[in-house]
Short mmCIF file of C-alpha atoms in Angstrom, two decimals:
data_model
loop_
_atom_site.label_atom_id
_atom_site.label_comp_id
_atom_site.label_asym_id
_atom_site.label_seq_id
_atom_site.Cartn_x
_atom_site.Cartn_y
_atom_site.Cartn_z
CA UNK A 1 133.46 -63.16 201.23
CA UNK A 2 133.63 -62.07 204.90
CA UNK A 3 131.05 -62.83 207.08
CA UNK A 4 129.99 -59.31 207.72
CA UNK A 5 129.49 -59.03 203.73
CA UNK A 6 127.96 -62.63 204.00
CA UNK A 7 125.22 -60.69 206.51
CA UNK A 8 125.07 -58.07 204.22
CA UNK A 9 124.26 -60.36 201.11
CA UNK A 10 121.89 -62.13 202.85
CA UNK A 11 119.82 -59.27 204.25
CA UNK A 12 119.34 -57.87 200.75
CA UNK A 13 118.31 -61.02 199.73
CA UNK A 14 115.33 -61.44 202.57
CA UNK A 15 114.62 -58.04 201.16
CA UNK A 16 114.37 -59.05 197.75
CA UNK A 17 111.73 -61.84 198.82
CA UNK A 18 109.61 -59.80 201.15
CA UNK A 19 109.26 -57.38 198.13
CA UNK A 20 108.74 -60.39 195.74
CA UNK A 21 105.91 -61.44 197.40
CA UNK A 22 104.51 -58.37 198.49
CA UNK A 23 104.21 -57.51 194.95
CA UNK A 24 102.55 -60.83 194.60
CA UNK A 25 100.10 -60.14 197.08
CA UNK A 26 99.62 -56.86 195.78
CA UNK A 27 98.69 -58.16 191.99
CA UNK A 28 96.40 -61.07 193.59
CA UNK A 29 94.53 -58.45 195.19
CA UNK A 30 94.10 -56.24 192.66
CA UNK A 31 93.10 -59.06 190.44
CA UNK A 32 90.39 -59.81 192.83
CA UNK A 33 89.07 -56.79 193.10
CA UNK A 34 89.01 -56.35 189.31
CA UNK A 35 86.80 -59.39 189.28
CA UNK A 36 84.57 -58.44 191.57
CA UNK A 37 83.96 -54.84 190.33
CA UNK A 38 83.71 -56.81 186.54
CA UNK A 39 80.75 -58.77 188.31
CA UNK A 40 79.09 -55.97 189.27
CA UNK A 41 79.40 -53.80 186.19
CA UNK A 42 78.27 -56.60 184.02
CA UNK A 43 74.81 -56.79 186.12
CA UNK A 44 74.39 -52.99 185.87
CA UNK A 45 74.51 -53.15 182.20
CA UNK A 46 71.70 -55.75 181.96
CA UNK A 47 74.02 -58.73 181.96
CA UNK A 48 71.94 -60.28 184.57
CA UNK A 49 73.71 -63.60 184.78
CA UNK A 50 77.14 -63.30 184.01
CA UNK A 51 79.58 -66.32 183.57
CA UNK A 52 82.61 -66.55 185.14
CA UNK A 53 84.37 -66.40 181.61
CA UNK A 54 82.70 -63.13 181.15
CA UNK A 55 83.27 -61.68 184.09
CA UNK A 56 86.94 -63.31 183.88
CA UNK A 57 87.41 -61.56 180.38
CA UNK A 58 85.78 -58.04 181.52
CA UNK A 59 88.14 -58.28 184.47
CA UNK A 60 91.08 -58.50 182.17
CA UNK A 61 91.78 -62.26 183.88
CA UNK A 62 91.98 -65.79 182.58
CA UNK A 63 89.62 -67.91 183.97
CA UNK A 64 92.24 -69.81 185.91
CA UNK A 65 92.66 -66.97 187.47
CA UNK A 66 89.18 -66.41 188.32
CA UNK A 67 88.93 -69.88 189.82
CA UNK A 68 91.85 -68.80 192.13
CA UNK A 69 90.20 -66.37 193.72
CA UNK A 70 86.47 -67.91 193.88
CA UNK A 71 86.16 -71.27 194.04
CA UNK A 72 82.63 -70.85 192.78
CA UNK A 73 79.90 -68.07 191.85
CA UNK A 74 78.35 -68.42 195.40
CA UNK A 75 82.03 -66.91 196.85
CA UNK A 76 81.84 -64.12 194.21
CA UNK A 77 78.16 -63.13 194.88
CA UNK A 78 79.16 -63.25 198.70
CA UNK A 79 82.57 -61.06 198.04
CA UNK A 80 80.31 -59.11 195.70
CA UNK A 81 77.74 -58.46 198.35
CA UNK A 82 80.44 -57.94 201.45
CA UNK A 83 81.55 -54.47 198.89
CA UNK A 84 77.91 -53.71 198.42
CA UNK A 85 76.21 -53.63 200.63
CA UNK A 86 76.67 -50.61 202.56
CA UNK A 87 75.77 -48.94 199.50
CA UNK A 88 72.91 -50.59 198.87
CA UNK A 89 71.27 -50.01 202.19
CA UNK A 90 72.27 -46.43 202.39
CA UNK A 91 69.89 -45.68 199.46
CA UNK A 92 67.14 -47.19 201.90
CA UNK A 93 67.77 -45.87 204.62
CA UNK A 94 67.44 -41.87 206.00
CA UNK A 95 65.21 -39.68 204.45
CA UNK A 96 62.00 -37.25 206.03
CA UNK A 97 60.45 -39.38 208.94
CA UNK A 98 58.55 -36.99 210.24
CA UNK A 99 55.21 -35.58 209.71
CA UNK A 100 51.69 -36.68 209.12
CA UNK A 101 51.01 -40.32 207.87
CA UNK A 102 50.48 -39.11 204.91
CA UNK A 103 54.32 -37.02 204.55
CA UNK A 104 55.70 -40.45 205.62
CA UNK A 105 54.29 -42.60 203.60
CA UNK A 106 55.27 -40.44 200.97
CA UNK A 107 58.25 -39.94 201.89
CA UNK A 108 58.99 -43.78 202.37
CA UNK A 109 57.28 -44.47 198.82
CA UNK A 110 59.53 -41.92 197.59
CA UNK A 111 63.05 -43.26 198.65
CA UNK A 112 62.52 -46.84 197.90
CA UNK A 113 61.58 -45.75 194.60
CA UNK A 114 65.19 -44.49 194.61
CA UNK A 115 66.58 -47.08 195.94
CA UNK A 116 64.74 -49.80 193.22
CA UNK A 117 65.64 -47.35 190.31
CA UNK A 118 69.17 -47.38 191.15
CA UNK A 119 69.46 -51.21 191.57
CA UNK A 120 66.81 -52.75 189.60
CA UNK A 121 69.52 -54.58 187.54
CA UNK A 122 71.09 -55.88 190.91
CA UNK A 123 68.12 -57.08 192.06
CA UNK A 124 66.52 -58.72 189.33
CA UNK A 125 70.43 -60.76 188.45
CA UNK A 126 69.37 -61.69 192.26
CA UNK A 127 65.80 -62.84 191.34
CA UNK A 128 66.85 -64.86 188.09
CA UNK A 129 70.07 -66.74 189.92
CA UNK A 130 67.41 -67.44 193.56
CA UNK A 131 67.12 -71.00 192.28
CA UNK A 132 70.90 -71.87 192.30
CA UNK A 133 72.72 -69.73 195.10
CA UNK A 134 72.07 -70.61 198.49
CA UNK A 135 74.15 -67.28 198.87
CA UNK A 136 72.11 -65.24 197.04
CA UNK A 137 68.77 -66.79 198.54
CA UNK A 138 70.23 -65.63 202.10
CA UNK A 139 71.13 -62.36 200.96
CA UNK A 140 67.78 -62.17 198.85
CA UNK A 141 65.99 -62.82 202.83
CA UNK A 142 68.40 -60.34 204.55
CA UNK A 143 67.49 -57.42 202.70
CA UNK A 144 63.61 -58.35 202.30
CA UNK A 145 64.05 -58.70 206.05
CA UNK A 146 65.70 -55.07 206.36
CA UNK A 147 63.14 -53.48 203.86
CA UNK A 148 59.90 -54.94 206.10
CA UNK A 149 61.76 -53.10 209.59
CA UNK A 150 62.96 -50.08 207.71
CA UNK A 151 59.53 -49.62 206.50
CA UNK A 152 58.31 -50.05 210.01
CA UNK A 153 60.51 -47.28 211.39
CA UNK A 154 58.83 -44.62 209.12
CA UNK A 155 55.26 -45.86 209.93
CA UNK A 156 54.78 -47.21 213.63
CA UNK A 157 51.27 -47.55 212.27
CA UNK A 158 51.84 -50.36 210.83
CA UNK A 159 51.82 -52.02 214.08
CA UNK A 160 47.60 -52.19 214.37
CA UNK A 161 47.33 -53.88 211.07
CA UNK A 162 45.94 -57.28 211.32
CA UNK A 163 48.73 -59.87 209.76
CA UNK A 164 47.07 -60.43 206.30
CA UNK A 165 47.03 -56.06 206.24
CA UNK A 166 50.70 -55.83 206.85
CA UNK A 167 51.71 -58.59 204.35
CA UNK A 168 49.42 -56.11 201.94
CA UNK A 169 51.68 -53.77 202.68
CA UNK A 170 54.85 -55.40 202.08
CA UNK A 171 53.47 -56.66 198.36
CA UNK A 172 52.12 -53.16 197.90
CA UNK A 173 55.91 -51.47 199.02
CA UNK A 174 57.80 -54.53 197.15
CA UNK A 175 60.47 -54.36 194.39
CA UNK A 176 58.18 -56.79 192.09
CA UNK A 177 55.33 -54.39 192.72
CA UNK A 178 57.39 -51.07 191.35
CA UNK A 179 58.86 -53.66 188.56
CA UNK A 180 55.37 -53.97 187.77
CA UNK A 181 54.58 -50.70 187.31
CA UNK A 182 57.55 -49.68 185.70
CA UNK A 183 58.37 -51.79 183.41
CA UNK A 184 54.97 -54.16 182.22
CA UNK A 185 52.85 -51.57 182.23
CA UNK A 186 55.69 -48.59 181.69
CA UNK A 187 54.61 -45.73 184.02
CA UNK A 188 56.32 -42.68 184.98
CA UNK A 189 58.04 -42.56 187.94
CA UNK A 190 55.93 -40.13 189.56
CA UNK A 191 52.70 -41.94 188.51
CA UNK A 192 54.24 -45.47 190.13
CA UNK A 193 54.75 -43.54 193.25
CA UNK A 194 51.41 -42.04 193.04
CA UNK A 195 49.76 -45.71 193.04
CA UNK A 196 51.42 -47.21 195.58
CA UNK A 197 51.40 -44.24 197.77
CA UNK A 198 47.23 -44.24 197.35
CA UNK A 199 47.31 -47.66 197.93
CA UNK A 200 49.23 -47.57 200.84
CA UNK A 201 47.41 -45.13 202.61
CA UNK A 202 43.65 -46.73 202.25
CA UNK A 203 45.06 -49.70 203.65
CA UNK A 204 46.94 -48.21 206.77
CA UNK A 205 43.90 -45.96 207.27
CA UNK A 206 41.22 -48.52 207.43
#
């Protein structure tokens, strides 16, 4: 073989690797992703603490595989939170600010009532896994963090209260309060908003 066709052979061959592991890198990724969206799906259902074999197995992975990607649950709930999260504080955030105290708190009540319907099954796999993920405990502080600011934004107000009124407030506003309401005692919708909403306004108008 001459050495231009030796060039040539070896070229196509370079080729053939680059693709190789390209495709590779492709399939790894794709696997990932399948793994993290099977994580996710699996908590939305009302799996709230899914194994890595079932989240391998709704994935469509072996668990060898799993391991590959995330070396333990705390890198999957961090992966799983990295895709999530803009979503998750999008259903927080906007809405009506303006208006009397009254429109705003309503308002406020109002879309983080959204926001709890939509991911009550997220949050409570959060709750039940707090004790064994220092992940999830720092993500669990982040958003409780974001909720308390977020909720300052629509009511400056909130900025007279005396200390033990504004932690009122946050127990009042909380996830574990609409839980509550929701589901142990099994109220509408409207009617949970209704009681916090009251509740909220005595306080912020004493």
């Amino acid at each position: 073989m001459s050495n231009k066709e030796n060039g040539w052979a070896n070229t196509m061959s370079e080729t053939d690797t680059a693709e190789t592991a390209d495709g590779r890198r492709m399939r790894s990724e794709r696997s990932r992703q399948a793994i993290i969206e099977a994580a996710l799906y699996l908590m939305n259902e009302g799996n709230l603490i899914p194994t890595a074999q079932a989240i391998a197995e709704r994935a469509g992975v072996g668990i060898r595989s799993f391991f590959r990607h995330f070396a333990d649950m705390d890198t999957l709930f961090n992966a799983v939170d990295e895709q999530s999260r803009n979503a998750i504080e999008a259903r927080f955030l906007g809405g009506d600010r303006d208006g009397s105290l009254a429109d705003r708190i309503l308002h406020a009540v109002e879309r983080h009532a959204d926001g709890y319907e939509a991911e009550t099954n997220t949050i409570l796999s959060t709750s039940a896994q707090l004790w064994r993920s220092a992940v999830l405990k720092k993500n669990y502080a982040r958003y409780q963090r974001g909720l308390r600011i977020d909720l300052n934004d629509w009511l400056p107000e909130l900025n007279a209260l005396s200390r033990g009124q504004r932690e009122a407030v946050d127990a009042i506003a909380s996830f574990e309060m609409w839980h509550r309401l929701r589901y142990h005692q099994g109220l509408s919708k409207a009617a949970a908003i209704a009681i916090i909403f009251d509740l909220l306004l005595v306080l912020i108008q004493q």
